[in-house]
């Protein structure tokens, strides 16, 4: 450890990003080193004008936090939550004889080191210390071979940050002006975010425009003379091929090639009858041997994709778990574009192949997987187990969280498999003919498993994955007769292109060269948080607000969401990181223009010229029958999407995918809207009108109108299973009686009340509640039935499971418990099991990092608040005579109790 100190006094200060990383590195450094965390970035652009130093607040560019008139100079500030940590680092540096900046070796890590040097202004020697894994050998090697801060990486990160600020702030403000805040949520735009939303919207457009087609074929069951059965599909009749789904035009549903034979149901059944008496024989037998190579070790992108397919992890969950594995020394750095393995890693993998699987599974020479890496900003090795030799997954099971173990095992298997032999397979295709019809079946057999013994990659296409499974076929010979045991006609309907999942969207972004794999997790989180996208199962579904924003950007700022333009930005950033380009020249051209209008002038022009009314209106269809034949439109308004047909209006229910909004459905919702305008009748007791209305969360009944100044309208939800057509005036009035007094309980002497609750109907008497079974309605449950239910033992029905954390981070260095981001009654907050800290109002839960969570908890704890009380058993005291409590003491107790209650509530605020 040659770089331990530059003189004999003091210790060397080593700064990393996170406390977890600091703890792991401390194990290898020992005495002579102080390891401390910066807790992420220590400086950043101000969030807005209010955070700027006074001297800049009157500048025209103040809201951007970037001096666009002076070579795009960024105005950096130390956020309030980081000031305490910066002071701590300055204090530690006073006693240090050297400073080692050991942040990650990528753009962000390099920028953090640069900012630390700028803030700390060290008077001792400064060394940049980099490594790809946190092992003793790697740390010692990094200490022995430090380098200087790479200005190219710093300028690339700074250019990206400024570019994203200019794009995000300028375009987002234009969206607020023109589209507003549908549903009460402010819109946002981003360099990669907006393109990702466009990709998802384009796929949904394809689904909306898709025209399905139906075709029929036959499935036959054949048997050899030995009784061995196998199935085969019809491929042609009288020389005309039977089509597959790919042979139909998705825009028309018609065959692309008229020469193909499209059977309908009648034609298929007639063919079945004709072939029942036909003789069949084997006319073709093709055997093709082939090999399958193992996949390369994981990059950031392929790890996210595979963890999503195999483990069901979101991109955020994958990266959070991988970060923990890296910081605790179990895997190499998890942000990388490279598929290369270091020589020692190849050796470690080959040793394990030999010991775990045998010499037949080990290639003669090490495998080299070609890397797509073309820049210097990412780590130069794939994601793999750290150290030499690799730890076995089972040896770590008790040390890792369940997520950590599953992800480590995935990485371990992929790494080992990448150094194993090819799998050898055979594909056998049998052709059977008879009666002018040709049937075929293909089967795959594995002759030698090779790398498949260790690892099989997942697939985004379950049908394709099923087709690749091993299929065993009987031994047959050409010319051999076979008996047809069964014939079945089968219908097929072509399907629209599948929606993107997190895995397939990640792959698409990477293929297009858009963004960086390390940012995909935050991008996917952000587009969901902004209500541009919601999940339906594992699929990413765009909202109508996303349709509106994407159309607006395509029409008026098309270059900013152009795939090639966005990818070129990434290439430019790479060139800056390699010292091949100057970032100021590009920023000037992007913002002010260079022969063509730049972002600033374009935004100013669009503020005046754009009419948003047509952008926010989508044609659903034009009815050809009925009383109302005006075109039906969906409009995105201030309060979200709604339907309109002439003067008629209808609500759009939440969770309905855009491709499900057919003309028939739209007319149904508009009809419901009309019923909402016309009362079902009047309440005989009050004379107020009763309506059936449709809201974002479904239909409901309403007594009175919002125009009534004397009394507010009363609403009641429909019971589970009810439809609008079930609701008559009588039913509506019954619903409005809920909660309904059923009668008095003879033993409890309290009123029994029937409710229609969030989790279904139930009865309540005092503190006792019981769910109503499906056959009982809260509208007519009798006193006797309610008493009988309340006499039954209480079951923990449908009680909602505790809310899943929005995020789970590494363990807190204070409590050793995982830090969790939770959605509380008063908003999102973080907790380490003892201390709770609310997120600032302007903070985004989706973008919260482990380091920011630590800082919030530390600040809260330092302020003396938010700590959960642990009850301690008091020692038994000697009994004393009881004295009367004065009114003064009672008042004090009540005040203390009230204060305690308030404090307890504040821990979630």
Tab-separated table of C-alpha atoms in Angstrom, residues 303-537:
chain	number	residue	atom	x	y	z
A	303	UNK	CA	-28.956	-7.812	-16.292
A	304	UNK	CA	-32.041	-5.602	-16.036
A	305	UNK	CA	-33.747	-7.478	-18.860
A	306	UNK	CA	-32.981	-10.954	-17.528
A	307	UNK	CA	-33.864	-10.090	-13.913
A	308	UNK	CA	-37.209	-8.819	-15.182
A	309	UNK	CA	-37.887	-11.997	-17.192
A	310	UNK	CA	-36.622	-14.587	-14.739
A	311	UNK	CA	-37.136	-12.941	-11.339
A	312	UNK	CA	-39.915	-10.449	-12.056
A	313	UNK	CA	-37.718	-7.596	-10.784
A	314	UNK	CA	-38.326	-4.041	-11.930
A	315	UNK	CA	-35.309	-2.178	-13.288
A	316	UNK	CA	-35.185	-0.155	-10.051
A	317	UNK	CA	-35.265	-3.273	-7.885
A	318	UNK	CA	-32.516	-4.889	-9.946
A	319	UNK	CA	-30.201	-1.885	-9.738
A	320	UNK	CA	-30.830	-1.341	-6.038
A	321	UNK	CA	-30.055	-4.999	-5.289
A	322	UNK	CA	-26.991	-4.992	-7.559
A	323	UNK	CA	-25.715	-1.816	-5.863
A	324	UNK	CA	-25.895	-3.562	-2.506
A	325	UNK	CA	-24.092	-6.648	-3.837
A	326	UNK	CA	-21.333	-4.451	-5.281
A	327	UNK	CA	-20.878	-2.298	-2.186
A	328	UNK	CA	-20.627	-5.374	-0.006
A	329	UNK	CA	-17.936	-6.878	-2.196
A	330	UNK	CA	-19.911	-9.686	-3.873
A	331	UNK	CA	-20.005	-8.534	-7.520
A	332	UNK	CA	-18.068	-6.180	-9.777
A	333	UNK	CA	-19.318	-2.712	-10.691
A	334	UNK	CA	-22.877	-2.926	-11.973
A	335	UNK	CA	-22.904	0.018	-14.419
A	336	UNK	CA	-21.115	-1.191	-17.522
A	337	UNK	CA	-21.564	-1.638	-21.261
A	338	UNK	CA	-18.789	-4.211	-21.496
A	339	UNK	CA	-19.085	-7.982	-21.890
A	340	UNK	CA	-15.376	-8.568	-21.294
A	341	UNK	CA	-14.009	-10.504	-18.331
A	342	UNK	CA	-10.644	-9.837	-16.728
A	343	UNK	CA	-8.065	-12.609	-17.124
A	344	UNK	CA	-8.359	-13.589	-13.460
A	345	UNK	CA	-12.156	-13.790	-13.791
A	346	UNK	CA	-11.875	-16.076	-16.811
A	347	UNK	CA	-9.519	-18.292	-14.819
A	348	UNK	CA	-11.893	-18.339	-11.842
A	349	UNK	CA	-14.850	-19.239	-14.080
A	350	UNK	CA	-12.947	-22.000	-15.868
A	351	UNK	CA	-11.807	-23.486	-12.559
A	352	UNK	CA	-15.425	-23.647	-11.399
A	353	UNK	CA	-16.580	-25.211	-14.680
A	354	UNK	CA	-13.982	-27.930	-14.202
A	355	UNK	CA	-14.799	-28.565	-10.527
A	356	UNK	CA	-18.600	-28.220	-10.744
A	357	UNK	CA	-19.350	-29.737	-14.180
A	358	UNK	CA	-16.287	-31.651	-15.413
A	359	UNK	CA	-13.755	-31.355	-18.237
A	360	UNK	CA	-16.314	-32.161	-20.972
A	361	UNK	CA	-17.956	-28.799	-20.253
A	362	UNK	CA	-14.728	-26.768	-20.457
A	363	UNK	CA	-13.592	-25.420	-23.850
A	364	UNK	CA	-9.946	-25.918	-24.758
A	365	UNK	CA	-9.357	-22.176	-24.847
A	366	UNK	CA	-11.086	-19.356	-22.920
A	367	UNK	CA	-14.084	-17.785	-24.600
A	368	UNK	CA	-13.906	-14.128	-25.629
A	369	UNK	CA	-17.236	-12.328	-25.964
A	370	UNK	CA	-17.223	-9.345	-28.305
A	371	UNK	CA	-18.052	-6.108	-26.541
A	372	UNK	CA	-20.202	-3.319	-27.950
A	373	UNK	CA	-18.419	-0.824	-25.758
A	374	UNK	CA	-17.246	2.228	-27.714
A	375	UNK	CA	-16.591	4.858	-25.071
A	376	UNK	CA	-14.478	5.420	-22.010
A	377	UNK	CA	-17.180	6.403	-19.563
A	378	UNK	CA	-18.258	2.937	-18.373
A	379	UNK	CA	-16.383	0.277	-16.430
A	380	UNK	CA	-14.283	-2.008	-18.616
A	381	UNK	CA	-15.534	-5.344	-17.360
A	382	UNK	CA	-18.836	-7.211	-17.357
A	383	UNK	CA	-20.876	-7.777	-14.197
A	384	UNK	CA	-19.559	-10.911	-12.492
A	385	UNK	CA	-18.888	-12.364	-9.033
A	386	UNK	CA	-16.077	-10.452	-7.320
A	387	UNK	CA	-12.708	-11.862	-6.290
A	388	UNK	CA	-10.786	-14.998	-7.097
A	389	UNK	CA	-11.941	-17.731	-6.680
A	390	UNK	CA	-15.630	-16.890	-7.042
A	391	UNK	CA	-17.806	-17.432	-3.990
A	392	UNK	CA	-20.440	-20.153	-4.428
A	393	UNK	CA	-24.030	-18.889	-4.169
A	394	UNK	CA	-24.966	-21.370	-1.439
A	395	UNK	CA	-22.088	-20.140	0.736
A	396	UNK	CA	-23.667	-16.668	0.720
A	397	UNK	CA	-27.324	-17.630	1.162
A	398	UNK	CA	-27.384	-16.721	4.858
A	399	UNK	CA	-25.455	-13.489	4.302
A	400	UNK	CA	-27.681	-12.033	1.610
A	401	UNK	CA	-31.259	-10.817	1.452
A	402	UNK	CA	-33.608	-13.030	-0.607
A	403	UNK	CA	-33.378	-10.561	-3.501
A	404	UNK	CA	-29.616	-10.375	-3.135
A	405	UNK	CA	-29.218	-14.143	-3.221
A	406	UNK	CA	-31.426	-14.595	-6.289
A	407	UNK	CA	-29.651	-11.862	-8.237
A	408	UNK	CA	-26.179	-13.058	-7.210
A	409	UNK	CA	-27.066	-16.607	-8.270
A	410	UNK	CA	-28.268	-15.272	-11.646
A	411	UNK	CA	-24.997	-13.361	-12.170
A	412	UNK	CA	-22.917	-16.337	-11.007
A	413	UNK	CA	-24.634	-18.795	-13.367
A	414	UNK	CA	-24.448	-16.446	-16.357
A	415	UNK	CA	-20.733	-15.823	-15.742
A	416	UNK	CA	-19.899	-19.522	-15.397
A	417	UNK	CA	-22.004	-20.472	-18.434
A	418	UNK	CA	-20.223	-17.852	-20.550
A	419	UNK	CA	-17.024	-19.948	-20.228
A	420	UNK	CA	-18.612	-23.322	-20.973
A	421	UNK	CA	-18.825	-25.376	-24.163
A	422	UNK	CA	-21.554	-25.002	-26.786
A	423	UNK	CA	-24.752	-27.001	-26.474
A	424	UNK	CA	-25.105	-29.508	-29.309
A	425	UNK	CA	-28.613	-30.094	-30.629
A	426	UNK	CA	-30.455	-31.749	-33.517
A	427	UNK	CA	-33.530	-30.410	-35.250
A	428	UNK	CA	-35.638	-33.129	-36.905
A	429	UNK	CA	-38.404	-32.204	-39.357
A	430	UNK	CA	-40.877	-34.902	-40.456
A	431	UNK	CA	-43.151	-34.327	-43.468
A	432	UNK	CA	-46.332	-36.431	-43.838
A	433	UNK	CA	-48.520	-36.407	-46.955
A	434	UNK	CA	-51.914	-37.846	-47.870
A	435	UNK	CA	-55.046	-36.849	-49.762
A	436	UNK	CA	-53.335	-33.797	-51.257
A	437	UNK	CA	-52.538	-32.385	-47.804
A	438	UNK	CA	-49.070	-31.935	-46.298
A	439	UNK	CA	-48.425	-31.965	-42.557
A	440	UNK	CA	-45.176	-31.200	-40.754
A	441	UNK	CA	-43.737	-31.466	-37.259
A	442	UNK	CA	-40.344	-30.370	-35.976
A	443	UNK	CA	-38.620	-31.559	-32.857
A	444	UNK	CA	-35.409	-30.603	-31.110
A	445	UNK	CA	-33.229	-32.994	-29.190
A	446	UNK	CA	-30.226	-32.101	-27.064
A	447	UNK	CA	-27.228	-34.293	-27.782
A	448	UNK	CA	-24.931	-32.509	-25.320
A	449	UNK	CA	-26.110	-29.898	-22.820
A	450	UNK	CA	-22.906	-27.859	-22.653
A	451	UNK	CA	-23.548	-24.479	-21.018
A	452	UNK	CA	-27.269	-25.302	-20.634
A	453	UNK	CA	-26.285	-27.336	-17.575
A	454	UNK	CA	-25.583	-24.035	-15.843
A	455	UNK	CA	-27.850	-21.455	-17.454
A	456	UNK	CA	-30.785	-21.007	-19.863
A	457	UNK	CA	-31.653	-17.464	-20.922
A	458	UNK	CA	-35.222	-16.238	-20.529
A	459	UNK	CA	-37.385	-14.939	-23.359
A	460	UNK	CA	-39.778	-12.043	-23.877
A	461	UNK	CA	-41.806	-14.280	-26.209
A	462	UNK	CA	-43.324	-17.236	-24.311
A	463	UNK	CA	-44.506	-18.854	-27.557
A	464	UNK	CA	-41.008	-18.782	-29.019
A	465	UNK	CA	-39.550	-20.057	-25.765
A	466	UNK	CA	-42.039	-22.953	-25.826
A	467	UNK	CA	-41.119	-23.746	-29.415
A	468	UNK	CA	-37.460	-24.068	-28.445
A	469	UNK	CA	-38.162	-26.701	-25.795
A	470	UNK	CA	-36.851	-30.177	-26.439
A	471	UNK	CA	-39.442	-32.202	-28.396
A	472	UNK	CA	-38.961	-35.925	-28.802
A	473	UNK	CA	-40.227	-37.606	-31.969
A	474	UNK	CA	-40.449	-41.311	-32.797
A	475	UNK	CA	-37.885	-42.949	-35.062
A	476	UNK	CA	-39.372	-43.067	-38.588
A	477	UNK	CA	-38.128	-43.714	-42.129
A	478	UNK	CA	-38.931	-42.024	-45.400
A	479	UNK	CA	-41.710	-43.844	-47.280
A	480	UNK	CA	-43.080	-45.364	-44.063
A	481	UNK	CA	-46.878	-45.468	-43.741
A	482	UNK	CA	-48.511	-43.892	-40.680
A	483	UNK	CA	-52.089	-44.046	-39.446
A	484	UNK	CA	-54.121	-40.907	-38.873
A	485	UNK	CA	-55.735	-41.380	-35.454
A	486	UNK	CA	-57.400	-37.976	-35.174
A	487	UNK	CA	-58.007	-34.757	-37.109
A	488	UNK	CA	-59.012	-31.476	-35.510
A	489	UNK	CA	-59.753	-28.086	-37.086
A	490	UNK	CA	-58.224	-25.197	-35.126
A	491	UNK	CA	-58.995	-21.482	-35.300
A	492	UNK	CA	-56.273	-18.821	-35.066
A	493	UNK	CA	-56.657	-15.066	-34.648
A	494	UNK	CA	-53.758	-12.738	-35.343
A	495	UNK	CA	-52.642	-10.681	-32.346
A	496	UNK	CA	-51.509	-7.052	-32.190
A	497	UNK	CA	-47.854	-6.385	-31.366
A	498	UNK	CA	-47.146	-6.952	-27.674
A	499	UNK	CA	-46.813	-3.945	-25.415
A	500	UNK	CA	-43.416	-3.159	-24.032
A	501	UNK	CA	-42.369	-4.593	-20.691
A	502	UNK	CA	-39.537	-3.115	-18.657
A	503	UNK	CA	-37.223	-5.716	-20.201
A	504	UNK	CA	-38.232	-5.119	-23.821
A	505	UNK	CA	-38.286	-1.319	-23.389
A	506	UNK	CA	-34.773	-1.468	-21.959
A	507	UNK	CA	-33.666	-3.512	-24.964
A	508	UNK	CA	-35.341	-1.080	-27.395
A	509	UNK	CA	-33.709	1.969	-25.804
A	510	UNK	CA	-30.329	0.278	-25.935
A	511	UNK	CA	-30.810	-0.785	-29.569
A	512	UNK	CA	-31.668	2.785	-30.537
A	513	UNK	CA	-28.672	4.142	-28.595
A	514	UNK	CA	-30.948	6.272	-26.409
A	515	UNK	CA	-29.821	7.089	-22.875
A	516	UNK	CA	-27.597	4.925	-20.726
A	517	UNK	CA	-28.541	1.533	-19.229
A	518	UNK	CA	-27.637	2.892	-15.787
A	519	UNK	CA	-30.416	5.509	-16.158
A	520	UNK	CA	-33.177	3.216	-17.455
A	521	UNK	CA	-34.442	2.337	-13.976
A	522	UNK	CA	-35.040	5.988	-13.060
A	523	UNK	CA	-36.574	6.703	-16.494
A	524	UNK	CA	-39.106	3.864	-16.124
A	525	UNK	CA	-39.929	5.007	-12.574
A	526	UNK	CA	-40.381	8.616	-13.704
A	527	UNK	CA	-42.759	7.957	-16.601
A	528	UNK	CA	-44.994	5.962	-14.262
A	529	UNK	CA	-44.856	8.600	-11.514
A	530	UNK	CA	-45.837	11.299	-14.034
A	531	UNK	CA	-48.915	9.291	-15.068
A	532	UNK	CA	-47.649	8.867	-18.620
A	533	UNK	CA	-47.608	5.104	-18.186
A	534	UNK	CA	-49.264	2.535	-15.940
A	535	UNK	CA	-48.697	-1.167	-15.568
A	536	UNK	CA	-51.157	-3.831	-16.640
A	537	UNK	CA	-49.614	-7.055	-15.459
